[in-house]
Short mmCIF file of C-alpha atoms and ligand atoms in Angstrom, two decimals:
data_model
loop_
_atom_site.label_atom_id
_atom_site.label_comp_id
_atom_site.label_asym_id
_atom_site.label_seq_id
_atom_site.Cartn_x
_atom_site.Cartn_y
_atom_site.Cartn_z
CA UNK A 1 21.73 16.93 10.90
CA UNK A 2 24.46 15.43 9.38
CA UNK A 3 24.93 14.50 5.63
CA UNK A 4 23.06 11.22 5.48
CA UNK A 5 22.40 10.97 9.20
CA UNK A 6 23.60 10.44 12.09
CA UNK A 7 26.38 8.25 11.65
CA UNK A 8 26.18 5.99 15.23
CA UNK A 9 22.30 5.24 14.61
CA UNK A 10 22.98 4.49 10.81
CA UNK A 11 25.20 2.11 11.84
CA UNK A 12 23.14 0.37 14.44
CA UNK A 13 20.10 0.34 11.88
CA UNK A 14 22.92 -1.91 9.36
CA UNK A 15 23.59 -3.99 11.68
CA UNK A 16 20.25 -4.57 12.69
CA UNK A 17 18.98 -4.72 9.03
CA UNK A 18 22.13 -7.48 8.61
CA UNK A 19 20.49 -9.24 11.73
CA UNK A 20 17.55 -9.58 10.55
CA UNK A 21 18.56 -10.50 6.78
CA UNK A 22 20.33 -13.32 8.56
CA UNK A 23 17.19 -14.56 10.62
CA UNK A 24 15.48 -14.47 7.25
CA UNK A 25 17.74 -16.20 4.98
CA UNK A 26 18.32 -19.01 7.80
CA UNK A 27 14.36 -19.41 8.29
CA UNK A 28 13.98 -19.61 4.62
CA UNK A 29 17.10 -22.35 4.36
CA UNK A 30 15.03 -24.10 6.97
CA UNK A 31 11.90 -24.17 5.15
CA UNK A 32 13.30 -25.03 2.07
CA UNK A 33 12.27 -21.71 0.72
CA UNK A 34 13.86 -19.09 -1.24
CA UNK A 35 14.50 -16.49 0.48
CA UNK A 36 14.46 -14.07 -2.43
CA UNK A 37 10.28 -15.00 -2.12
CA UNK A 38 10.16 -13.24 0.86
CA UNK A 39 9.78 -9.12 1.34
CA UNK A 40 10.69 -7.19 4.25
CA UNK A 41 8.48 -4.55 5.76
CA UNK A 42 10.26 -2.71 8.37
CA UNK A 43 7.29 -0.96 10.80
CA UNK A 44 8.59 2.32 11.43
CA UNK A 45 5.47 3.09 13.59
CA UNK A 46 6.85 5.49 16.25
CA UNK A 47 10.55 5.76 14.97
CA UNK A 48 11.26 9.05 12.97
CA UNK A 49 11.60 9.92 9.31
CA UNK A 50 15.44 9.85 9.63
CA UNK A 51 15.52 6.57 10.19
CA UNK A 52 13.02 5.40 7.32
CA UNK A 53 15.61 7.27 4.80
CA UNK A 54 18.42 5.58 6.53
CA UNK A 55 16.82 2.19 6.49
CA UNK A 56 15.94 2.98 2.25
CA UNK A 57 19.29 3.93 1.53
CA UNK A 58 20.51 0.71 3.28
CA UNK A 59 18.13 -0.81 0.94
CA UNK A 60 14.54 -1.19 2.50
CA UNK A 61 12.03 -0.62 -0.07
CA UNK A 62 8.93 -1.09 1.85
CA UNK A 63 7.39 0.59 5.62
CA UNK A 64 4.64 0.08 7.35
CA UNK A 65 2.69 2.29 9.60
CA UNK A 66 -0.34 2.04 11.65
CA UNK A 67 -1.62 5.81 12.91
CA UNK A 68 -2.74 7.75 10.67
CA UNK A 69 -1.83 10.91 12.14
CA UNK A 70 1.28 9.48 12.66
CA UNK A 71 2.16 8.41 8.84
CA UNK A 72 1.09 11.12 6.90
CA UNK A 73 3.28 13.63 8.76
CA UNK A 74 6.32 11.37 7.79
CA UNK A 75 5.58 10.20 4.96
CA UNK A 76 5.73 13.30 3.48
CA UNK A 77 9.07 13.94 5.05
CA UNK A 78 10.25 10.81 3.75
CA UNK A 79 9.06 11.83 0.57
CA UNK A 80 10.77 15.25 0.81
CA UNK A 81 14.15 14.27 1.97
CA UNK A 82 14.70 11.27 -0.60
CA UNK A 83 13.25 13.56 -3.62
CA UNK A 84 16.25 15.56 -2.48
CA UNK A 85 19.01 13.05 -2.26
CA UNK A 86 17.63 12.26 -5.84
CA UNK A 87 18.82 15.55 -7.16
CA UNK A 88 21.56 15.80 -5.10
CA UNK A 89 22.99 12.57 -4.09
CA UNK A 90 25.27 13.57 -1.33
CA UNK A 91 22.53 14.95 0.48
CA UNK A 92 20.53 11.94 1.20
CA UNK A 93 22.50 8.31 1.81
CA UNK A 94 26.07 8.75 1.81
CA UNK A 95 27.10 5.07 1.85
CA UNK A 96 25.49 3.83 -1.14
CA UNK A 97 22.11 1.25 -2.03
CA UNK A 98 23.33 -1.63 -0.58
CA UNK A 99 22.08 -4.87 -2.37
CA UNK A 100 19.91 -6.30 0.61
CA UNK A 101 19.94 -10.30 0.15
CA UNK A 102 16.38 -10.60 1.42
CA UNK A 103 15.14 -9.21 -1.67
CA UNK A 104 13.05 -6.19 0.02
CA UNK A 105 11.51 -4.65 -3.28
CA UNK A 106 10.41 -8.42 -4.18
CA UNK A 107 6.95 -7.16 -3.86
CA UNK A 108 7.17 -3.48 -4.71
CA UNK A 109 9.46 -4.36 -7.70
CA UNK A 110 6.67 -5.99 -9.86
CA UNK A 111 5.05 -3.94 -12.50
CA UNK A 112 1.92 -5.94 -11.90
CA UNK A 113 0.48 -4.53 -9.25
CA UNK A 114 0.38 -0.32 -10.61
CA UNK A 115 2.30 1.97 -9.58
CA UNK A 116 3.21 2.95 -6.16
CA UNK A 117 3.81 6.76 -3.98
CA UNK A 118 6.98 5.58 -5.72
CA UNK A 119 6.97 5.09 -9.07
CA UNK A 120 4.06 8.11 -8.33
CA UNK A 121 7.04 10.17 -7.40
CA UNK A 122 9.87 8.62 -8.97
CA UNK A 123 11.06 6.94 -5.92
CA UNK A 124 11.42 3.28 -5.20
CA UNK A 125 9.41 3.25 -2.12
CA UNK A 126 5.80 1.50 -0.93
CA UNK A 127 3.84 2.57 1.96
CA UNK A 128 1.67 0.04 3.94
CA UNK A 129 -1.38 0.96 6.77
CA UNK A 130 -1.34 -1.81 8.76
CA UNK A 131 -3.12 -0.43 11.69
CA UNK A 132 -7.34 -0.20 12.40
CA UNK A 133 -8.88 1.87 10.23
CA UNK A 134 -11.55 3.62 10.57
CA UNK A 135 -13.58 5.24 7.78
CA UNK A 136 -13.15 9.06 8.56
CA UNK A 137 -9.27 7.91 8.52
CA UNK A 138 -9.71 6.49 4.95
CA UNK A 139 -9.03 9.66 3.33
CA UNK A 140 -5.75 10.90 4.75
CA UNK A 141 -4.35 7.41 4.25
CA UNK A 142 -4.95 7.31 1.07
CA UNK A 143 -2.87 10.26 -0.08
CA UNK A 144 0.01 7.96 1.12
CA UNK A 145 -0.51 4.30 1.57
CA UNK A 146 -0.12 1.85 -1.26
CA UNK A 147 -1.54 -0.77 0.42
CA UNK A 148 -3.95 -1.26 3.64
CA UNK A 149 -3.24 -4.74 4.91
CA UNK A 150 -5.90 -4.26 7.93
CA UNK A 151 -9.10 -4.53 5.98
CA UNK A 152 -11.88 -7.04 8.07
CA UNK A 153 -15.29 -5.76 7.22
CA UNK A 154 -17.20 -5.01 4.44
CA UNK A 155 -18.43 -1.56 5.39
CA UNK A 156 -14.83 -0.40 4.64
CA UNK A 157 -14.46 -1.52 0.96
CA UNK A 158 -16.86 1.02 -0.57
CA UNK A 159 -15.33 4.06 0.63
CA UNK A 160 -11.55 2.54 -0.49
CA UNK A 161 -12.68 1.39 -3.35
CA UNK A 162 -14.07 5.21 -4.01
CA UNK A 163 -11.20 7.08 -2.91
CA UNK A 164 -8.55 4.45 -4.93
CA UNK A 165 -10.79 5.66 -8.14
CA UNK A 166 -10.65 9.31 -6.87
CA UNK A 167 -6.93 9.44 -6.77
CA UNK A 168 -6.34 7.30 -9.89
CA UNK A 169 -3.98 4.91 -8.13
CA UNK A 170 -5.11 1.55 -7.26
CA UNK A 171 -5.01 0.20 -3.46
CA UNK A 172 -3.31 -3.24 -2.71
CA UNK A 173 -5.49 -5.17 -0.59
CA UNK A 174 -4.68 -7.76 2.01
CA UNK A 175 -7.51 -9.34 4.60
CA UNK A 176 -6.56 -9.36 7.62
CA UNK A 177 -7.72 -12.54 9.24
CA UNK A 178 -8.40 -13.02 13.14
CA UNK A 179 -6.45 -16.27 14.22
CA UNK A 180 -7.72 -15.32 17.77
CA UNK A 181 -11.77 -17.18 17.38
CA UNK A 182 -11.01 -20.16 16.49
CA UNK A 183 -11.59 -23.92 17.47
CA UNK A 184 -9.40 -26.45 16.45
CA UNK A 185 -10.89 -29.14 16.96
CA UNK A 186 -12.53 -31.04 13.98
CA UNK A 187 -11.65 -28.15 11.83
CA UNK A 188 -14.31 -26.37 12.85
CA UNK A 189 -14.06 -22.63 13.15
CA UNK A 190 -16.13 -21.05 16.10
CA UNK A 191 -15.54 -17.58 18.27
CA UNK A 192 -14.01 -19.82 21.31
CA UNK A 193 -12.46 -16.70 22.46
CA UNK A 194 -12.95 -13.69 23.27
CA UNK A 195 -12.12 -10.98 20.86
CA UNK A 196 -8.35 -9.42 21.28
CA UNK A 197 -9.16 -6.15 19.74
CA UNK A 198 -6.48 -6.73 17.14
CA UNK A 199 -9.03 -6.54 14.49
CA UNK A 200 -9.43 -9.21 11.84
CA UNK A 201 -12.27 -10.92 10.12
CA UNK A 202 -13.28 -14.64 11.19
CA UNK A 203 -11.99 -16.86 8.54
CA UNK A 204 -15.65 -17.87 8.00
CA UNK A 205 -16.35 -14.27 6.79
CA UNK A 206 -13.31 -14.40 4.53
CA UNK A 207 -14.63 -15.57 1.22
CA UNK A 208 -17.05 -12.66 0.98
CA UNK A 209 -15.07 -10.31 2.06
CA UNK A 210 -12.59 -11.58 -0.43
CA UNK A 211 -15.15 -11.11 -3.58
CA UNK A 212 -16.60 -7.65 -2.68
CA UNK A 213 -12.77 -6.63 -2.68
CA UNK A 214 -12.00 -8.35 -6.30
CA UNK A 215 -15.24 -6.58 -7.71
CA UNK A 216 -14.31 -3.19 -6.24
CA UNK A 217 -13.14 -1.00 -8.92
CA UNK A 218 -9.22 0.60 -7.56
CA UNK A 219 -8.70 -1.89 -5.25
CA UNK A 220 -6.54 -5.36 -6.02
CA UNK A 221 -6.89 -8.40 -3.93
CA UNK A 222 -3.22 -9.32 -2.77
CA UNK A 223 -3.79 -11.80 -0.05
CA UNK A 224 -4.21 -12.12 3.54
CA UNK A 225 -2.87 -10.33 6.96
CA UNK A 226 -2.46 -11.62 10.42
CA UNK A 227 -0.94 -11.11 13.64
CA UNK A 228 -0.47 -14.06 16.41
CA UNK A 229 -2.47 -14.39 19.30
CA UNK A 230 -0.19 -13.35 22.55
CA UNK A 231 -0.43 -16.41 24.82
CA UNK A 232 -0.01 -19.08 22.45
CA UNK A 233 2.49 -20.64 19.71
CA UNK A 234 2.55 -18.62 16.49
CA UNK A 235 3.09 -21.86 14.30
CA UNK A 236 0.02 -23.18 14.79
CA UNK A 237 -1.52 -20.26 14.65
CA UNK A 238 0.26 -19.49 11.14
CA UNK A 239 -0.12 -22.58 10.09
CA UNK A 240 -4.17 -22.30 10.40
CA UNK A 241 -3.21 -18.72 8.34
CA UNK A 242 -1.75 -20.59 5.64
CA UNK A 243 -4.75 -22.99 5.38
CA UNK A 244 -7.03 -20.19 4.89
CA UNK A 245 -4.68 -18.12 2.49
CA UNK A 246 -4.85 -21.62 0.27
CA UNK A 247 -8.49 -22.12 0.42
CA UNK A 248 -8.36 -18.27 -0.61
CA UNK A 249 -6.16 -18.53 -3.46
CA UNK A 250 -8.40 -21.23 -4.73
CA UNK A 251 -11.07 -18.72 -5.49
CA UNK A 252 -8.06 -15.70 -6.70
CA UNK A 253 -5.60 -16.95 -8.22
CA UNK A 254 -3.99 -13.60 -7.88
CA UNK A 255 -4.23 -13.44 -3.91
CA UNK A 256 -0.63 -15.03 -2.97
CA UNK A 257 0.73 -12.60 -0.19
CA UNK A 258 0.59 -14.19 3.14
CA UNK A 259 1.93 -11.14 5.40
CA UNK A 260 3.09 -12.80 8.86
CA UNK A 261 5.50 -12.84 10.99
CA UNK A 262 6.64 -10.00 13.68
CA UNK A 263 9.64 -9.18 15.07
CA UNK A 264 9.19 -12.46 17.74
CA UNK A 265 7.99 -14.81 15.53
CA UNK A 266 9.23 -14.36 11.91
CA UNK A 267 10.62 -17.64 11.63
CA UNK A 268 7.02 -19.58 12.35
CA UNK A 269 5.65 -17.54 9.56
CA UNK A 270 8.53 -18.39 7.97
CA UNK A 271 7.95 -22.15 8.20
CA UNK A 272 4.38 -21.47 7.27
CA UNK A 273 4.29 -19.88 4.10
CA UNK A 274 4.59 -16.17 5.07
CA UNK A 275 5.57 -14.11 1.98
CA UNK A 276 6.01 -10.77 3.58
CA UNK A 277 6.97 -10.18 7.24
CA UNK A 278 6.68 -6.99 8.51
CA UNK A 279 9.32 -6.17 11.44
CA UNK A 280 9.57 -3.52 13.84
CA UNK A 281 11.07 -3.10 16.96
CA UNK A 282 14.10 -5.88 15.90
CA UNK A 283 15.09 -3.39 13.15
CA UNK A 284 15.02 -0.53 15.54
CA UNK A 285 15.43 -1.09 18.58
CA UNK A 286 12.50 -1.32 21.48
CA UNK A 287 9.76 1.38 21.10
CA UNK A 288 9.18 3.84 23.87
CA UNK A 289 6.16 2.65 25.52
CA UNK A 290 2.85 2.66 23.51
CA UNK A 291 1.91 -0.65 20.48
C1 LIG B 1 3.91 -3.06 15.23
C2 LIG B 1 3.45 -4.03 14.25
C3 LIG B 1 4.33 -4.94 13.65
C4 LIG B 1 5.79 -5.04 14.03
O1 LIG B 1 5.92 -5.60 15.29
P1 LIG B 1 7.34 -5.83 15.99
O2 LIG B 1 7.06 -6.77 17.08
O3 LIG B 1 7.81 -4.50 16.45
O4 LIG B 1 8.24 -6.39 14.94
C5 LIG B 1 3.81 -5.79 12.70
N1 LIG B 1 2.51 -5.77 12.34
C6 LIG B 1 1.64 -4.91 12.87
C7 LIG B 1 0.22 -4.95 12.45
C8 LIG B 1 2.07 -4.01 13.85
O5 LIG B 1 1.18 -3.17 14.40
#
């Protein structure tokens, strides 16, 4: 392969990056936000380990996956390849660390929340599961993942909690909330519909969820995780998210992160509070078949 890549798909992967930095800065303009309070996650489920160290040396600081036998595999090329353009910078992104305006690391860059595969390795990189998890899988994604945004029952905290202590490296935690049961009307929450097999805890469950994580040694409580319901608006579906992440944050204080907001429907989660938005196929182009 060519010294940092193959040139035509690095390109397309800038100006897809500069796309999306665009959507992001205009949504946050929008909102009234700054957009400097908002990380990107590019999902580089099914796309290879080229382009994750294309999309770093553009600037990305943070990936997402959601297979496990998928990640590890690449992750560990990632790891390789930019360990190598370390020592030798040539060899990894000709082109330079473009400044990305979006502010990328704005969540990885903190010292607060310990160190991650990156600062484990010396490179600026995090490493988000975002997919179901099972508890067999709990292992292997450990040895890569910084954070596991997908957690939505209790039987899973014990054995993260365990294997965060094992490996001496704590595990960011978001909830990921269903925003699929719920009735609007009155406020009150009920399983109106039927379950879309996106995972997620009902919000009702969320508070004690929310303390077994904060008591679970290795594991910190960063927030919530959701993904909209197909067949409906995302706003109002993100703006029931935000509701929830504020009655969470009530209880821990330390529990900001609101990740939101796909490839589709960033700019909803934009307008609803979303502090990290984790994007896929608009950074890389349309995935071959399969979620
Ligand atoms: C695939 C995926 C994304 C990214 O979706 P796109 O529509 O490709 O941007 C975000 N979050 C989760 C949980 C995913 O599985």
């Amino acid at each position: 392969m060519a010294v940092g890549g193959d040139p035509v798909r690095r390109a397309e992967l800038a100006r897809r990056l500069s796309v999306i930095e665009e959507r992001i800065a205009v949504a946050a303009r929008t909102a009234g936000r700054d957009p400097a309070g908002l990380a990107l996650i590019a999902v580089s489920k099914t796309y290879s380990a080229e382009d994750v160290v294309m999309l770093h040396t553009l600037g990305v600081r943070q990936f997402a996956e959601n297979r496990e036998q998928e990640a590890g595999p690449k992750v560990t090329m990632v790891t390789r390849r930019l360990e190598q353009s370390c020592r030798d910078p040539a060899a990894g992104g000709a082109g330079g660390l473009a400044e990305v305006g979006v502010a990328p690391g704005a969540a990885s860059g903190g010292s607060s929340e310990g160190p991650s595969v990156g600062a484990a390795s010396g490179l600026d990189l995090s490493w988000h599961f975002v997919g179901q998890l099972q508890r067999n899988k709990a292992r292997s994604v450990l040895c890569w993942a910084d954070w596991v945004q997908s957690v939505d029952r209790s039987s899973l905290v014990g054995v993260l909690s365990r294997l965060a202590v094992e490996r001496g490296r704590p595990l960011s935690i978001c909830l990921q909330v269903s925003l699929d049961s719920w009735s609007d009307s009155g406020g009150r929450v009920g399983s109106v519909v039927a379950d879309s097999g996106r995972g997620g805890v009902d919000p009702v469950g969320l508070p004690a969820l929310a303390d077994l994580v904060d008591e679970a040694p290795g594991l910190t409580l960063r927030g919530v995780m959701a993904v909209a319901p197909r067949g409906e608006p995302a706003r109002p579906a993100f703006e029931r998210l935000r509701a929830v992440a504020e009655r969470l944050v009530l209880d821990h204080p330390q529990a900001t992160v609101i990740s939101a907001g796909m490839s589709r429907d960033l700019e909803a989660a934009v307008a609803e509070g979303a502090t990290h938005l984790r994007i896929g196929t608009a950074l890389f182009g349309e995935r071959p078949g399969v979620p």
